[in-house]
Tab-separated table of C-alpha atoms and ligand atoms in Angstrom:
chain	number	residue	atom	x	y	z
A	1489	MET	CA	-11.398	110.726	131.618
A	1490	ILE	CA	-9.373	109.875	128.700
A	1491	MET	CA	-7.177	106.564	128.854
A	1492	LYS	CA	-3.639	106.638	127.954
A	1493	PHE	CA	-2.376	103.527	126.180
A	1494	PRO	CA	1.029	102.243	127.288
A	1495	GLU	CA	3.280	102.879	124.387
A	1496	GLN	CA	3.962	99.203	123.909
A	1497	LEU	CA	0.362	98.163	123.803
A	1498	LEU	CA	-0.729	100.740	121.190
A	1499	PHE	CA	-0.613	97.746	118.669
A	1500	MET	CA	-4.020	96.738	120.006
A	1501	LYS	CA	-5.364	100.216	119.446
A	1502	ASN	CA	-3.797	100.734	116.020
A	1503	ARG	CA	-5.507	97.564	114.705
A	1504	LYS	CA	-8.775	99.627	114.709
A	1505	ALA	CA	-7.135	102.971	113.378
A	1506	VAL	CA	-8.441	104.604	110.321
A	1507	GLN	CA	-5.711	103.583	107.574
A	1508	LYS	CA	-3.981	105.610	105.057
A	1509	HIS	CA	-4.330	105.363	101.254
A	1510	SER	CA	-2.277	106.152	98.294
A	1511	ASP	CA	-3.834	106.845	94.739
A	1512	GLU	CA	-0.498	107.784	93.356
A	1513	SER	CA	0.432	105.990	90.053
A	1514	MET	CA	3.258	103.472	89.981
A	1515	ASN	CA	3.491	103.627	86.020
A	1516	GLY	CA	6.772	102.366	84.773
A	1517	LYS	CA	7.905	100.936	88.132
A	1518	LEU	CA	9.275	97.471	88.535
A	1519	CYS	CA	8.368	95.685	91.914
A	1520	VAL	CA	9.931	92.661	92.922
A	1521	VAL	CA	7.599	90.767	95.256
A	1522	SER	CA	8.154	87.459	96.989
A	1523	GLY	CA	5.314	85.117	97.997
A	1524	ALA	CA	3.142	86.755	95.353
A	1525	THR	CA	1.252	83.464	94.816
A	1526	SER	CA	-0.914	83.838	97.836
A	1527	GLY	CA	-2.358	85.999	100.543
A	1528	VAL	CA	-0.716	89.328	101.337
A	1529	GLY	CA	1.777	89.096	98.357
A	1530	TYR	CA	-0.969	88.032	95.863
A	1531	GLU	CA	-3.124	90.888	97.009
A	1532	THR	CA	-0.233	93.252	96.751
A	1533	ILE	CA	0.731	92.586	93.316
A	1534	LYS	CA	-3.161	92.789	92.253
A	1535	LYS	CA	-2.945	96.255	93.593
A	1536	LEU	CA	0.516	97.210	92.255
A	1537	ALA	CA	-0.783	96.160	88.688
A	1538	ALA	CA	-4.039	98.194	89.101
A	1539	GLY	CA	-1.668	101.022	89.919
A	1540	LYS	CA	0.330	100.440	86.628
A	1541	ALA	CA	3.451	98.909	88.020
A	1542	ASN	CA	5.283	95.875	86.166
A	1543	ILE	CA	5.691	92.712	88.582
A	1544	VAL	CA	8.569	90.249	89.223
A	1545	MET	CA	7.285	87.556	91.403
A	1546	LEU	CA	9.904	85.896	93.418
A	1547	VAL	CA	8.005	82.567	94.093
A	1548	ARG	CA	8.536	78.696	94.680
A	1549	ASN	CA	5.539	77.259	92.652
A	1550	GLU	CA	5.731	77.499	88.820
A	1551	ASN	CA	2.141	76.559	88.077
A	1552	LYS	CA	0.966	78.962	90.759
A	1553	ALA	CA	3.149	81.644	89.379
A	1554	LYS	CA	1.824	81.027	85.402
A	1555	ALA	CA	-1.840	81.176	86.777
A	1556	VAL	CA	-1.218	84.385	88.458
A	1557	LYS	CA	0.961	85.920	85.680
A	1558	GLU	CA	-1.841	85.199	83.107
A	1559	GLU	CA	-4.736	86.263	85.462
A	1560	ILE	CA	-2.981	89.683	86.035
A	1561	GLU	CA	-1.712	90.374	82.409
A	1562	LYS	CA	-5.431	89.749	81.277
A	1563	LYS	CA	-6.674	92.277	83.463
A	1564	HIS	CA	-3.956	95.002	83.485
A	1565	SER	CA	-1.697	96.642	80.814
A	1566	VAL	CA	1.440	95.779	82.703
A	1567	PHE	CA	4.019	92.832	82.494
A	1568	VAL	CA	4.353	90.142	85.237
A	1569	ASP	CA	7.495	87.949	85.075
A	1570	TYR	CA	8.305	85.237	87.533
A	1571	PHE	CA	11.477	83.528	89.142
A	1572	ILE	CA	11.461	80.308	91.019
A	1573	ALA	CA	12.902	79.434	94.342
A	1574	ASP	CA	12.320	77.667	97.536
A	1575	PHE	CA	13.427	79.867	100.174
A	1576	SER	CA	14.422	76.844	102.507
A	1577	ASP	CA	17.148	76.513	100.108
A	1578	LEU	CA	19.367	79.633	99.910
A	1579	LYS	CA	21.371	78.518	97.022
A	1580	GLN	CA	18.177	78.571	95.118
A	1581	VAL	CA	17.445	82.058	96.554
A	1582	LYS	CA	20.789	83.431	95.581
A	1583	LYS	CA	20.641	81.909	91.860
A	1584	ALA	CA	16.969	83.283	91.559
A	1585	VAL	CA	17.904	86.949	92.658
A	1586	LEU	CA	21.168	87.064	90.503
A	1587	GLU	CA	19.051	86.137	87.544
A	1588	ILE	CA	16.601	88.783	88.362
A	1589	SER	CA	19.495	91.414	88.736
A	1590	GLU	CA	21.101	90.229	85.263
A	1591	LYS	CA	17.753	90.704	83.545
A	1592	TYR	CA	16.477	93.794	84.861
A	1593	PRO	CA	18.367	97.042	84.797
A	1594	ARG	CA	16.484	98.641	87.551
A	1595	VAL	CA	14.499	97.766	90.694
A	1596	ASP	CA	12.045	100.418	92.089
A	1597	VAL	CA	10.491	98.393	94.805
A	1598	LEU	CA	11.450	95.382	96.610
A	1599	ILE	CA	8.492	93.755	98.753
A	1600	ASN	CA	9.309	90.591	100.859
A	1601	SER	CA	6.267	88.975	101.746
A	1602	ALA	CA	6.936	85.060	101.668
A	1603	GLY	CA	6.771	83.498	105.054
A	1604	LEU	CA	5.413	80.724	107.101
A	1605	TYR	CA	4.339	79.533	110.571
A	1606	SER	CA	5.222	76.036	111.689
A	1607	THR	CA	4.093	74.324	114.981
A	1608	LYS	CA	6.833	71.882	114.265
A	1609	ARG	CA	10.668	72.319	114.137
A	1610	ILE	CA	11.885	71.302	110.602
A	1611	VAL	CA	15.420	71.940	109.568
A	1612	ASN	CA	16.907	72.164	106.061
A	1613	GLU	CA	19.806	70.386	104.567
A	1614	GLU	CA	22.251	73.252	106.153
A	1615	GLY	CA	20.593	72.482	109.612
A	1616	TYR	CA	18.714	75.765	109.547
A	1617	GLU	CA	15.602	75.771	111.080
A	1618	MET	CA	12.933	76.391	108.430
A	1619	VAL	CA	10.918	79.218	109.781
A	1620	PHE	CA	14.000	81.482	110.416
A	1621	CYS	CA	15.435	80.387	106.925
A	1622	VAL	CA	12.335	81.323	105.064
A	1623	ASN	CA	11.074	84.347	107.196
A	1624	HIS	CA	14.404	85.943	107.944
A	1625	LEU	CA	17.576	84.292	106.209
A	1626	ALA	CA	16.101	84.399	102.811
A	1627	THR	CA	14.476	87.957	102.904
A	1628	PHE	CA	17.801	89.101	104.359
A	1629	LEU	CA	19.854	87.425	101.453
A	1630	ILE	CA	17.403	88.912	98.886
A	1631	THR	CA	17.784	92.530	100.158
A	1632	LYS	CA	21.481	92.297	100.310
A	1633	LEU	CA	21.859	91.009	96.731
A	1634	LEU	CA	19.355	93.266	95.279
A	1635	MET	CA	20.820	96.401	97.086
A	1636	ASN	CA	23.180	97.754	94.478
A	1637	LYS	CA	20.490	97.727	92.035
A	1638	LEU	CA	18.130	99.374	94.357
A	1639	ILE	CA	20.839	102.126	95.093
A	1640	GLU	CA	21.330	102.440	91.267
A	1641	SER	CA	17.549	102.638	90.902
A	1642	SER	CA	17.153	105.250	93.547
A	1643	PRO	CA	14.906	106.521	94.758
A	1644	SER	CA	13.433	103.279	95.594
A	1645	ARG	CA	11.960	101.259	98.389
A	1646	ILE	CA	12.124	98.110	100.228
A	1647	ILE	CA	9.198	96.832	102.263
A	1648	GLN	CA	9.551	93.781	104.682
A	1649	VAL	CA	6.297	92.149	105.545
A	1650	ASN	CA	7.029	91.578	109.244
A	1651	SER	CA	4.461	90.906	111.953
A	1652	GLU	CA	3.123	91.872	115.235
A	1653	GLY	CA	4.083	88.256	115.958
A	1654	HIS	CA	7.496	89.653	116.660
A	1655	ARG	CA	6.235	90.383	120.052
A	1656	PHE	CA	6.543	86.616	120.911
A	1657	ASN	CA	10.060	87.035	120.643
A	1658	GLY	CA	12.206	83.798	121.054
A	1659	LEU	CA	15.168	85.132	119.539
A	1660	ASN	CA	18.259	83.653	120.936
A	1661	VAL	CA	21.542	84.496	118.936
A	1662	ASP	CA	23.133	81.410	120.255
A	1663	ASP	CA	20.319	78.895	119.405
A	1664	LEU	CA	18.764	80.049	116.239
A	1665	ASN	CA	18.048	76.762	115.106
A	1666	TRP	CA	16.552	75.710	118.422
A	1667	GLU	CA	18.742	72.742	119.055
A	1668	LYS	CA	18.905	73.932	122.933
A	1669	ARG	CA	15.435	74.985	123.624
A	1670	THR	CA	12.022	73.686	123.401
A	1671	TYR	CA	10.661	74.899	120.018
A	1672	THR	CA	7.104	76.239	119.792
A	1673	GLY	CA	5.215	77.669	116.839
A	1674	LEU	CA	4.754	81.175	118.129
A	1675	ARG	CA	8.552	81.610	119.470
A	1676	SER	CA	10.099	80.385	116.502
A	1677	TYR	CA	7.828	82.860	114.227
A	1678	GLY	CA	8.566	85.742	117.025
A	1679	ALA	CA	12.199	84.916	116.606
A	1680	SER	CA	12.437	85.153	112.690
A	1681	LYS	CA	10.357	88.368	112.738
A	1682	THR	CA	12.441	89.831	115.652
A	1683	ALA	CA	15.684	88.900	113.556
A	1684	GLN	CA	14.107	90.547	110.607
A	1685	LEU	CA	13.247	93.654	112.342
A	1686	LEU	CA	16.639	94.227	113.952
A	1687	THR	CA	18.147	94.023	110.471
A	1688	VAL	CA	15.910	96.622	109.086
A	1689	TRP	CA	17.101	99.177	111.533
A	1690	LYS	CA	20.583	98.279	110.432
A	1691	PHE	CA	19.586	98.153	106.730
A	1692	ALA	CA	18.079	101.831	107.081
A	1693	GLN	CA	21.429	103.097	108.794
A	1694	GLU	CA	23.403	101.697	105.872
A	1695	LEU	CA	21.267	103.158	103.187
A	1696	LYS	CA	21.230	106.441	104.586
A	1697	GLY	CA	21.840	108.996	101.881
A	1698	THR	CA	21.485	106.632	98.977
A	1699	GLY	CA	17.938	107.174	98.086
A	1700	VAL	CA	16.817	103.990	99.284
A	1701	THR	CA	14.478	103.396	101.962
A	1702	ILE	CA	13.511	100.380	103.903
A	1703	ASN	CA	10.470	99.793	106.286
A	1704	ALA	CA	8.887	96.856	107.883
A	1705	MET	CA	4.931	96.429	108.231
A	1706	HIS	CA	2.383	94.374	109.910
A	1707	PRO	CA	-0.140	93.202	107.069
A	1708	GLY	CA	-2.932	92.905	109.665
A	1709	GLY	CA	-4.411	89.925	111.051
A	1710	VAL	CA	-5.795	88.541	107.616
A	1711	ARG	CA	-7.275	85.274	106.124
A	1712	THR	CA	-4.598	83.874	103.970
A	1713	ASN	CA	-3.018	80.450	103.559
A	1714	ILE	CA	-0.597	81.095	106.456
A	1715	GLY	CA	-0.571	78.225	108.992
A	1716	ASN	CA	-2.032	75.541	106.207
A	1717	ASN	CA	1.132	73.609	106.369
A	1718	ASN	CA	0.455	72.198	109.876
A	1719	GLY	CA	-1.579	69.619	111.406
A	1720	ARG	CA	-5.344	68.785	111.171
A	1721	LEU	CA	-5.988	70.213	114.550
A	1722	TYR	CA	-4.297	73.391	113.853
A	1723	ARG	CA	-6.122	73.713	110.627
A	1724	TRP	CA	-9.427	73.173	112.139
A	1725	PHE	CA	-8.826	75.594	114.907
A	1726	LEU	CA	-7.542	78.232	112.335
A	1727	HIS	CA	-10.371	77.858	109.914
A	1728	HIS	CA	-13.171	77.467	112.598
A	1729	ILE	CA	-12.028	79.882	115.215
A	1730	THR	CA	-9.064	82.143	114.287
A	1731	TRP	CA	-10.696	83.096	110.797
A	1732	HIS	CA	-13.572	84.846	112.478
A	1733	PHE	CA	-11.311	87.431	113.930
A	1734	LEU	CA	-9.376	87.941	110.773
A	1735	LYS	CA	-9.874	90.296	107.956
A	1736	ASP	CA	-9.816	90.290	104.241
A	1737	PRO	CA	-6.149	90.355	102.980
A	1738	LYS	CA	-7.225	93.281	100.493
A	1739	ILE	CA	-6.164	95.505	103.445
A	1740	SER	CA	-2.800	94.250	103.396
A	1741	GLY	CA	-2.481	95.058	99.706
A	1742	GLU	CA	-3.974	98.426	100.024
A	1743	ALA	CA	-1.603	99.139	102.894
A	1744	ILE	CA	1.511	97.756	100.880
A	1745	TYR	CA	0.393	99.956	97.929
A	1746	TYR	CA	0.641	103.135	100.257
A	1747	LEU	CA	4.123	102.475	101.765
A	1748	ALA	CA	5.205	101.720	98.177
A	1749	SER	CA	3.881	104.602	96.467
A	1750	ALA	CA	2.866	107.531	98.814
A	1751	SER	CA	5.138	110.525	98.130
A	1752	GLU	CA	4.694	111.527	101.733
A	1753	LEU	CA	6.760	108.446	102.628
A	1754	ASN	CA	9.655	109.575	100.268
A	1755	ASN	CA	12.338	109.992	103.099
A	1756	VAL	CA	10.610	107.788	105.652
A	1757	SER	CA	12.903	104.971	106.419
A	1758	GLY	CA	13.671	102.527	109.403
A	1759	VAL	CA	10.107	102.516	110.599
A	1760	PHE	CA	7.574	99.800	111.778
A	1761	PHE	CA	4.127	100.308	110.434
A	1762	ASN	CA	0.852	98.466	111.819
A	1763	LEU	CA	-0.693	98.277	108.294
A	1764	THR	CA	-0.007	102.250	107.406
A	1765	ILE	CA	0.264	103.421	111.170
A	1766	LYS	CA	3.628	104.164	112.513
A	1767	GLU	CA	4.177	102.064	115.545
A	1768	LYS	CA	6.759	101.366	118.256
A	1769	PRO	CA	7.786	97.648	117.968
A	1770	ALA	CA	8.556	95.564	121.164
A	1771	LYS	CA	11.476	96.490	123.107
A	1772	HIS	CA	13.585	93.296	122.604
A	1773	ALA	CA	13.214	94.511	118.654
A	1774	LEU	CA	15.173	97.664	119.361
A	1775	ASN	CA	18.362	96.070	121.148
A	1776	THR	CA	21.360	97.513	119.658
A	1777	LYS	CA	23.476	94.714	120.925
A	1778	LYS	CA	21.327	91.892	119.408
A	1779	GLN	CA	21.178	93.987	116.398
A	1780	GLU	CA	24.953	93.631	115.702
A	1781	GLU	CA	24.950	90.189	116.754
A	1782	ILE	CA	21.969	88.979	114.482
A	1783	TRP	CA	23.363	91.081	111.435
A	1784	ASN	CA	26.689	89.293	111.540
A	1785	LYS	CA	24.952	85.847	112.265
A	1786	SER	CA	22.590	86.633	109.078
A	1787	LEU	CA	25.734	87.504	107.001
A	1788	GLU	CA	27.467	84.078	108.109
A	1789	MET	CA	24.464	82.078	107.692
A	1790	THR	CA	23.480	83.465	104.235
A	1791	GLY	CA	27.147	82.891	103.054
A	1792	LEU	CA	27.925	86.689	102.541
A	1793	ILE	CA	30.793	86.252	104.838
A	1794	LYS	CA	32.889	83.317	105.988
A	1795	LYS	CA	32.045	81.768	109.248
A	1796	ASP	CA	34.623	82.045	111.967
A	1797	GLY	CA	37.110	79.133	112.137
B	2653	NAP	N1	-1.892	86.577	107.318
B	2653	NAP	C1	-1.792	87.264	108.320
B	2653	NAP	O1	-2.572	87.592	109.347
B	2653	NAP	C2	-0.187	87.733	108.815
B	2653	NAP	C3	-0.076	88.589	109.835
B	2653	NAP	C4	1.201	89.026	109.998
B	2653	NAP	C5	2.297	88.802	109.354
B	2653	NAP	N2	1.877	87.953	108.128
B	2653	NAP	C6	3.159	87.821	107.060
B	2653	NAP	O2	2.724	88.031	106.055
B	2653	NAP	C7	3.606	87.379	104.978
B	2653	NAP	C8	2.552	86.628	103.901
B	2653	NAP	O3	2.153	85.677	104.555
B	2653	NAP	P1	0.626	85.374	104.100
B	2653	NAP	O4	-0.341	85.376	105.439
B	2653	NAP	O5	0.054	85.677	102.899
B	2653	NAP	O6	0.625	83.799	103.835
B	2653	NAP	P2	0.253	82.809	102.742
B	2653	NAP	O7	-1.140	83.055	101.914
B	2653	NAP	O8	0.524	81.247	103.174
B	2653	NAP	O9	1.424	83.340	101.610
B	2653	NAP	C9	2.746	83.140	102.041
B	2653	NAP	C10	3.601	83.021	100.879
B	2653	NAP	O10	4.897	82.714	100.844
B	2653	NAP	C11	5.263	81.632	100.206
B	2653	NAP	N3	6.180	80.749	100.987
B	2653	NAP	C12	6.027	79.930	101.706
B	2653	NAP	N4	7.118	79.329	102.317
B	2653	NAP	C13	7.980	79.286	100.996
B	2653	NAP	C14	9.095	78.879	100.881
B	2653	NAP	N5	9.876	77.796	101.521
B	2653	NAP	N6	9.871	79.419	99.621
B	2653	NAP	C15	9.250	80.215	98.808
B	2653	NAP	N7	7.906	80.879	99.349
B	2653	NAP	C16	7.474	80.412	100.206
B	2653	NAP	C17	3.893	80.969	99.708
B	2653	NAP	O11	4.102	80.268	98.420
B	2653	NAP	P3	3.007	79.087	97.859
B	2653	NAP	O12	2.118	80.013	97.485
B	2653	NAP	O13	3.889	78.503	96.980
B	2653	NAP	O14	2.507	78.509	99.225
B	2653	NAP	C18	3.145	82.102	99.731
B	2653	NAP	O15	3.233	82.671	98.430
B	2653	NAP	C19	4.463	86.340	105.949
B	2653	NAP	O16	5.719	87.073	105.734
B	2653	NAP	C20	3.735	86.458	107.004
B	2653	NAP	O17	4.593	86.211	108.263
B	2653	NAP	C21	0.681	87.407	108.001
């Protein structure tokens, strides 16, 4: 008897699926990649450079950026540039993206990989909860600010590095900064990734007919630095227990390269991929009412439109 997996649980099966690959060249393409100094983002730019793409890193640590630039330019005949912004400060994000936009006449691929997981609620100067700000608001702002450039450069692609962690949900549009509810790391992470997914569907609708595609992806459960900002007990568990179940982050780089380059995806937009496999996200991440609400809140919180009142 063949067992049929319930659709919403297919992500468990997809973990083990045979992945797709692309050997198509990215020669001459300009890719803007956030979080490129570590983990998924770092593996992604190594793969992009091997595919002959030029790289613009949008990162927070200048020393790391210099080292990565030097390493990649030594190995590949591409150029690597970097711009600095801490994503917990949206003013820095805006400034860096406008500088990128001014310096580069075209952007072929935007990959938003920067992200964090925090067991503690931390708020920034504006009162925004840090995980929501870095994982969702900053990537939303980058995507919005680079939109016209991507349209002018079309065909072009946007890839939001999301997570199966969106399934933890936690999104409450009336309490995005966790002032009214008990904060947990899993739920705040789930909220940030759910918000990002909801905006991906809306971006895809807005971009229809422009030649720009936008997709979200889960980069696999992989050994990176995510979570290292947390307390000793969390880190002990991460490195002694969780790591045994995680994979080499090279698989994330491979998958993102496929999503960025494969011509079979030329017209594919508004899709969630588990690595390279199309997958149905959790039901709460498909809620159209929430989609509108989070879109408007994101515009307000990033300062792209004025807050009511
Ligand atoms: N690892 C997994 O199993 C997994 C699973 C699902 C989804 N993801 C997603 O994959 C993405 C990449 O995470 P990762 O696993 O590669 O973790 P990682 O190794 O910790 O890399 C995260 C990147 O984000 C940057 N970053 C963190 N906070 C930032 C801030 N305030 N401002 C600017 N940049 C900041 C980090 O910069 P520094 O190098 O300066 O620290 C780093 O480059 C995230 O969106 C994460 O949610 C990962």
